[in-house]
mmCIF file with all atom_site columns, C-alpha atoms in Angstrom:
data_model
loop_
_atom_site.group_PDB
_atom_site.id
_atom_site.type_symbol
_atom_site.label_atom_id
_atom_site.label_alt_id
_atom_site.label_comp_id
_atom_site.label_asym_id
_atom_site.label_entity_id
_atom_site.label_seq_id
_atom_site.pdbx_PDB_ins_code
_atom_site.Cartn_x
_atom_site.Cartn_y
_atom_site.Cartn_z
_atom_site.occupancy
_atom_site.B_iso_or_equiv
_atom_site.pdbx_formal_charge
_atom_site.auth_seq_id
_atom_site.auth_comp_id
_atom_site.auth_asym_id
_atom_site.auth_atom_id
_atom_site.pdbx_PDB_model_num
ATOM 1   C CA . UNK A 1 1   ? 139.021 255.385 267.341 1.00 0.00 ? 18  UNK A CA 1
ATOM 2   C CA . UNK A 1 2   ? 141.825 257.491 265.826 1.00 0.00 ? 19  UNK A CA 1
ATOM 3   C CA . UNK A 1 3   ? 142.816 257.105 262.288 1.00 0.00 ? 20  UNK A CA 1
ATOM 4   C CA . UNK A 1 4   ? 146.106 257.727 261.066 1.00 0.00 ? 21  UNK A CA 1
ATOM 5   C CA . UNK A 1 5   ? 146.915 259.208 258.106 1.00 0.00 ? 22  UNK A CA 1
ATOM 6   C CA . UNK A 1 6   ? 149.402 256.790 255.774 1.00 0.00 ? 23  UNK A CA 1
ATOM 7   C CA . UNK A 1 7   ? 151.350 257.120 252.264 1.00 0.00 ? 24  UNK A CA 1
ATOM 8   C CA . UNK A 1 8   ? 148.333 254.902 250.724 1.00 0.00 ? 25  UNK A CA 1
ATOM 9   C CA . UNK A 1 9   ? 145.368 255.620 252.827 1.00 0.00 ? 26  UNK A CA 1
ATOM 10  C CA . UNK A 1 10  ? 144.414 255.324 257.006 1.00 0.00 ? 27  UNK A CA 1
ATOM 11  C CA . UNK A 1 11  ? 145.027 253.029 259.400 1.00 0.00 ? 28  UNK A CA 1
ATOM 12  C CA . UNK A 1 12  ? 143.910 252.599 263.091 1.00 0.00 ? 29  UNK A CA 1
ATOM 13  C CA . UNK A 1 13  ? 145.219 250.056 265.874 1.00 0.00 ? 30  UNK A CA 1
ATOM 14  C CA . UNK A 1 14  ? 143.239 247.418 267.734 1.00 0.00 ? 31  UNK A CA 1
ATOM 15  C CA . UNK A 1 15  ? 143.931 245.578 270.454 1.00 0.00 ? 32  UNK A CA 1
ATOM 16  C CA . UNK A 1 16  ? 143.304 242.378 267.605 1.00 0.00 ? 33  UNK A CA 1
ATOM 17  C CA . UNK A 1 17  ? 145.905 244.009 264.944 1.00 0.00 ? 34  UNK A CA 1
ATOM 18  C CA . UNK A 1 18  ? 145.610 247.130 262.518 1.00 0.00 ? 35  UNK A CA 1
ATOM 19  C CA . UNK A 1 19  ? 143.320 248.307 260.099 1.00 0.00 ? 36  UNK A CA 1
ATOM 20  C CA . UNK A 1 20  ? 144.159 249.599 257.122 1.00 0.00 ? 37  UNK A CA 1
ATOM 21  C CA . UNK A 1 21  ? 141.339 251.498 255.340 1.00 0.00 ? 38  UNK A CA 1
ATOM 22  C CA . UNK A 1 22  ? 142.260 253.355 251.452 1.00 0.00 ? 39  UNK A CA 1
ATOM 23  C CA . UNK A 1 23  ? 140.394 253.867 248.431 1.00 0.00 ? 40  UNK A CA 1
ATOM 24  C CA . UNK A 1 24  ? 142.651 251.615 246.769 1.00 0.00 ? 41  UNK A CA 1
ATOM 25  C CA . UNK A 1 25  ? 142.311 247.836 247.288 1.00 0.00 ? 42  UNK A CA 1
ATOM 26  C CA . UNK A 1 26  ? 145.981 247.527 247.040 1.00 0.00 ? 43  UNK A CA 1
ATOM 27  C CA . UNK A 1 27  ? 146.872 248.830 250.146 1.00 0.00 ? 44  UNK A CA 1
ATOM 28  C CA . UNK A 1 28  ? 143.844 248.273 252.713 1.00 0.00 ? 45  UNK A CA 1
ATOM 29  C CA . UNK A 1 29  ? 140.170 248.068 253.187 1.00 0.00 ? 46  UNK A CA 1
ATOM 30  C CA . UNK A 1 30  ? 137.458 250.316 251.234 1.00 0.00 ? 47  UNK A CA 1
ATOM 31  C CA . UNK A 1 31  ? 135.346 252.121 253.278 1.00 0.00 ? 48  UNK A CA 1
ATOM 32  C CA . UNK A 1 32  ? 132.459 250.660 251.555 1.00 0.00 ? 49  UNK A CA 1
ATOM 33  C CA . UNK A 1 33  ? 133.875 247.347 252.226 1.00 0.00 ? 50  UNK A CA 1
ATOM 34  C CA . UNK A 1 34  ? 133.640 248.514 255.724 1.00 0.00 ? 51  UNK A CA 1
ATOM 35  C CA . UNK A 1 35  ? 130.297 249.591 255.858 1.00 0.00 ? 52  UNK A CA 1
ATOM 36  C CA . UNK A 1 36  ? 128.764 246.973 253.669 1.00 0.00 ? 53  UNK A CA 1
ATOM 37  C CA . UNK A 1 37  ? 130.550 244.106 256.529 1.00 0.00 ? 54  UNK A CA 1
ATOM 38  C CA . UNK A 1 38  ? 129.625 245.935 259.671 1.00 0.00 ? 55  UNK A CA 1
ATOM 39  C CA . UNK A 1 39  ? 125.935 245.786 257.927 1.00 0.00 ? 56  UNK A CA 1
ATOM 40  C CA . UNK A 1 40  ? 126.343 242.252 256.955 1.00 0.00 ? 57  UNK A CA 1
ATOM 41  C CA . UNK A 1 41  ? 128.210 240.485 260.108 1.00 0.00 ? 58  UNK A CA 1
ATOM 42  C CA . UNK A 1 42  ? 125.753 242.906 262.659 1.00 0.00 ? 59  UNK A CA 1
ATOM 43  C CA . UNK A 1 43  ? 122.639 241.861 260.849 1.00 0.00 ? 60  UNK A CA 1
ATOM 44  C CA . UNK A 1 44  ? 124.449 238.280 260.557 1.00 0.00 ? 61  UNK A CA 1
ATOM 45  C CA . UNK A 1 45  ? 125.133 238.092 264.610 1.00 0.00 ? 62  UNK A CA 1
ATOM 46  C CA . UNK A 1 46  ? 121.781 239.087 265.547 1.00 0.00 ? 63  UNK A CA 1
ATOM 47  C CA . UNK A 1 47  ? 119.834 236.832 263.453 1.00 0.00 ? 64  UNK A CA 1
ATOM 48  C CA . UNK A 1 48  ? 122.007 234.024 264.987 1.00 0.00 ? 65  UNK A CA 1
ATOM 49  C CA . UNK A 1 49  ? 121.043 235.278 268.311 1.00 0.00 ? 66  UNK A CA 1
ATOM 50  C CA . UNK A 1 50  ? 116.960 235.663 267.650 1.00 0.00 ? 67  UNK A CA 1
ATOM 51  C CA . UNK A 1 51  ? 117.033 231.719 266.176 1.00 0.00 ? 68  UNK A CA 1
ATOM 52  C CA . UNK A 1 52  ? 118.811 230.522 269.286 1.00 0.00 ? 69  UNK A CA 1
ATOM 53  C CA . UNK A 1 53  ? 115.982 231.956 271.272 1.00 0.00 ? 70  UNK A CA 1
ATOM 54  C CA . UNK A 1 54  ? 113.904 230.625 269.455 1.00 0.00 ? 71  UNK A CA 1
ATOM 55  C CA . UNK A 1 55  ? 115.698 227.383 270.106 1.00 0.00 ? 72  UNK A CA 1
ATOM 56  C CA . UNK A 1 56  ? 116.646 227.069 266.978 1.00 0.00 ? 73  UNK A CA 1
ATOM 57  C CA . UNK A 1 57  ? 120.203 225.232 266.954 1.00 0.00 ? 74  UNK A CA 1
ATOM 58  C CA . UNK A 1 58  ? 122.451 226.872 264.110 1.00 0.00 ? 75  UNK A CA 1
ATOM 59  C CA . UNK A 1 59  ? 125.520 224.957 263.075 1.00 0.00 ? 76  UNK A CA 1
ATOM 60  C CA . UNK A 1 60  ? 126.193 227.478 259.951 1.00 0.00 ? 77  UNK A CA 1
ATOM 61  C CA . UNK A 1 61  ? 125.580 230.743 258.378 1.00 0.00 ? 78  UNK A CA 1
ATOM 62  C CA . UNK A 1 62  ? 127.009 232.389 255.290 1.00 0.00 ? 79  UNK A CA 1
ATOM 63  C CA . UNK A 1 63  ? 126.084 236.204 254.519 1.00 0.00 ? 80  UNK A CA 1
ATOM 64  C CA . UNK A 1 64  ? 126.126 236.929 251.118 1.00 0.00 ? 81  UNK A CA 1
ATOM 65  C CA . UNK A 1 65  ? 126.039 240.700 250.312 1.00 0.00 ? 82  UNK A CA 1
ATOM 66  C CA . UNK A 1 66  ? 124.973 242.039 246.924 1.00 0.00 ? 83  UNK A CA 1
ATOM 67  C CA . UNK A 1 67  ? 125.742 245.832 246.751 1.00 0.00 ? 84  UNK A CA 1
ATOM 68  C CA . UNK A 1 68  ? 124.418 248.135 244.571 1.00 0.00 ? 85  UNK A CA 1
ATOM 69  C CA . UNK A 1 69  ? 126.474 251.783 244.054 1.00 0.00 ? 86  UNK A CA 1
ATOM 70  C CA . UNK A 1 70  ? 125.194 254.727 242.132 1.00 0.00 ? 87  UNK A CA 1
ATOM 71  C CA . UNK A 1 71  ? 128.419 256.129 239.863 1.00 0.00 ? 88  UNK A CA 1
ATOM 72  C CA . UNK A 1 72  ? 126.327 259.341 238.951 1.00 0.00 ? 89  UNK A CA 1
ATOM 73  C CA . UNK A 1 73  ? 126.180 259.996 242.823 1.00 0.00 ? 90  UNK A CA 1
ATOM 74  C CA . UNK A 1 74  ? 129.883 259.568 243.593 1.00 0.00 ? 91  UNK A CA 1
ATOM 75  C CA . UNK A 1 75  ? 129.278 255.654 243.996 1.00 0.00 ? 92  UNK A CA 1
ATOM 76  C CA . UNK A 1 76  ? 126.916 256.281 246.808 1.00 0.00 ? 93  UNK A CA 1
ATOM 77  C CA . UNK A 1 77  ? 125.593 252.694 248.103 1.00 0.00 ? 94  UNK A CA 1
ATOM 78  C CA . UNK A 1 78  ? 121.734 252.589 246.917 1.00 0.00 ? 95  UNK A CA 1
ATOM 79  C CA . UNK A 1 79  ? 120.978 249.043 248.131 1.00 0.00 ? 96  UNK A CA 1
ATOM 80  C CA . UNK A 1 80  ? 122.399 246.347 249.670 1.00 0.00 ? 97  UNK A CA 1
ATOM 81  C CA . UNK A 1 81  ? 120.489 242.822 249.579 1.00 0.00 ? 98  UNK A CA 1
ATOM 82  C CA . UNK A 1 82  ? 121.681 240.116 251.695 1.00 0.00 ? 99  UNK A CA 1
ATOM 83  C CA . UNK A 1 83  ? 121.314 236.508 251.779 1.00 0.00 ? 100 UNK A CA 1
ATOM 84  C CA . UNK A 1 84  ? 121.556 233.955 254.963 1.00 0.00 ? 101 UNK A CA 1
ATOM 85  C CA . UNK A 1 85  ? 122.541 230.394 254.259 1.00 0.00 ? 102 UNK A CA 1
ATOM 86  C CA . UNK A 1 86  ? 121.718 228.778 257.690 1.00 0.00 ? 103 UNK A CA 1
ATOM 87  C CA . UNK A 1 87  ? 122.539 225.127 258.491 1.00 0.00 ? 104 UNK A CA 1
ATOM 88  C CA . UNK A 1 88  ? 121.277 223.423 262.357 1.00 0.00 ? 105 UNK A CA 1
ATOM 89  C CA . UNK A 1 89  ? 118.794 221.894 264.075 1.00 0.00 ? 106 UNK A CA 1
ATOM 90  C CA . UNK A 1 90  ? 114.743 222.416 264.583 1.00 0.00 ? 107 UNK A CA 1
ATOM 91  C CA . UNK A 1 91  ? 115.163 225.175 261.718 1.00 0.00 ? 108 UNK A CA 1
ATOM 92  C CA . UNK A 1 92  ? 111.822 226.508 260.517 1.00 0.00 ? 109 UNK A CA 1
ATOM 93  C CA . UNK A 1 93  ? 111.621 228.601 257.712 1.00 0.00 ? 110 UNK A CA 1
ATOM 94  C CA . UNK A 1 94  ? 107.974 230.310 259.079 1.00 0.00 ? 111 UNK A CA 1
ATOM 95  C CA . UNK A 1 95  ? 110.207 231.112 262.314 1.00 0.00 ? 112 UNK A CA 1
ATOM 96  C CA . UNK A 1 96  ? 113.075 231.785 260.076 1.00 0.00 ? 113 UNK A CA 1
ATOM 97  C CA . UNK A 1 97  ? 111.356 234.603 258.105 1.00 0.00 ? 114 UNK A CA 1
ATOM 98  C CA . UNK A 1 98  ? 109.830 236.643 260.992 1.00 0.00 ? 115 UNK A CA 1
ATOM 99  C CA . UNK A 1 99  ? 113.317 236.061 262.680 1.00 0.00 ? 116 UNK A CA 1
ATOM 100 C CA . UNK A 1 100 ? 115.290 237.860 259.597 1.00 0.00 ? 117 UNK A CA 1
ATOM 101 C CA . UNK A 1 101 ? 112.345 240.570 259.989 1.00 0.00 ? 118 UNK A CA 1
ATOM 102 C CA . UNK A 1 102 ? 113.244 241.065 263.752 1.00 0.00 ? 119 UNK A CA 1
ATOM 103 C CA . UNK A 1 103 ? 116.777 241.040 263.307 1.00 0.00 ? 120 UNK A CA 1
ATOM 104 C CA . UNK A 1 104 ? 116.986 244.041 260.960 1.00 0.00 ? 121 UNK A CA 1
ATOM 105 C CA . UNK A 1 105 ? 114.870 246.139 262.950 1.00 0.00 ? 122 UNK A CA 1
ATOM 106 C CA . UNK A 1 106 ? 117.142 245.009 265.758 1.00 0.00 ? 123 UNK A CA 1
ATOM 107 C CA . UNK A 1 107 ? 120.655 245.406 264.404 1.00 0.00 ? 124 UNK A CA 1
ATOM 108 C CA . UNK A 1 108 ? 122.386 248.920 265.043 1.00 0.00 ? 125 UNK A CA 1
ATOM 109 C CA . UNK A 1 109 ? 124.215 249.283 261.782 1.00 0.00 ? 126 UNK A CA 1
ATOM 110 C CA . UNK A 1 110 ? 121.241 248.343 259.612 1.00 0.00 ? 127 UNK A CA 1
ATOM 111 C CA . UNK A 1 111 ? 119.128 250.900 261.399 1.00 0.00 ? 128 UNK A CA 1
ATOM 112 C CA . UNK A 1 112 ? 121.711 253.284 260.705 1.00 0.00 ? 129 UNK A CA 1
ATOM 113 C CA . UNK A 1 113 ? 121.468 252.982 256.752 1.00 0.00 ? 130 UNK A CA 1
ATOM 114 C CA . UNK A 1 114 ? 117.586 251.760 256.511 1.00 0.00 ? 131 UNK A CA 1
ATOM 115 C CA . UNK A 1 115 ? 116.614 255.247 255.623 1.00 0.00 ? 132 UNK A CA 1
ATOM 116 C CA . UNK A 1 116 ? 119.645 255.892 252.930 1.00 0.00 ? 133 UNK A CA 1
ATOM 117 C CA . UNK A 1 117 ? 119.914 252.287 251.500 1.00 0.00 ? 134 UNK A CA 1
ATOM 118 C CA . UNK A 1 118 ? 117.358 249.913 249.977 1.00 0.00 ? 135 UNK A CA 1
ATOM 119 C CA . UNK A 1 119 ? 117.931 246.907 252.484 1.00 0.00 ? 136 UNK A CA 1
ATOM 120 C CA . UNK A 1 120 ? 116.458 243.732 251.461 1.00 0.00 ? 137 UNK A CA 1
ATOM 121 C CA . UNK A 1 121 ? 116.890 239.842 252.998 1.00 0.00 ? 138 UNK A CA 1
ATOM 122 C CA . UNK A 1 122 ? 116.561 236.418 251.616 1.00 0.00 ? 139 UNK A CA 1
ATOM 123 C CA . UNK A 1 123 ? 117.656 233.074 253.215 1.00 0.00 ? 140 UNK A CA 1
ATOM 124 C CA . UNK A 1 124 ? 118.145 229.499 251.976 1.00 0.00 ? 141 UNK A CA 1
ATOM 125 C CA . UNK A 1 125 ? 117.670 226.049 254.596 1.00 0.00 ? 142 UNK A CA 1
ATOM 126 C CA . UNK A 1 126 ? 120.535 223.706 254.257 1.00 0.00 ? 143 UNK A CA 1
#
């Protein structure tokens, strides 16, 4: 990826559009944002993926992120909790919770940060 630099922040082209990435809201992206979604949609994706092997039919799935920034440590992200609302079929929550368990320790971007960032999971049946 190359980023280019712009009056307001970066941006970067996709072959899906542009990204535009600044510290202010007003013209793009935060790179928290950023990192907070690629934690939340990765962690998201594979969870989907471990409860259709488990056969496990899921209709839908909201990710909720709650994010949690230091402002003594240049608003350093200190924990990040995320919660899975999960609608489908032949949903069990035992399966469910071992399921959110293997997904972490199986999604790139969340083994990136587990170290860093407090990382914690909850999910709700509908």
């Amino acid at each position: 990826m190359r980023f280019e630099m712009k009056e307001n922040g970066f941006e970067t082209n996709f072959e899906y559009g542009t990204l535009q990435v600044s510290g202010n809201e007003e013209y793009g992206f935060r790179p928290y944002q950023l990192m907070v979604s690629a934690i939340a949609v990765c962690s998201g994706g594979v969870l989907r993926k471990v409860l259709e092997k488990q056969r496990m039919t899921i209709y839908h799935m909201t990710v909720d992120a709650d994010v949690t920034r230091d402002p003594d440590a240049a608003n350093k992200l200190t924990k990040i909790h995320l919660h899975y609302t999960i609608s489908g079929e032949n949903l069990n929550e035992a399966k469910i919770e071992k399921a959110v368990v293997l997904a972490q320790k199986n999604c790139p971007m969340a083994q990136t940060v587990i170290d860093s960032i407090e990382l914690t999971e909850t999910f709700t049946i509908q």
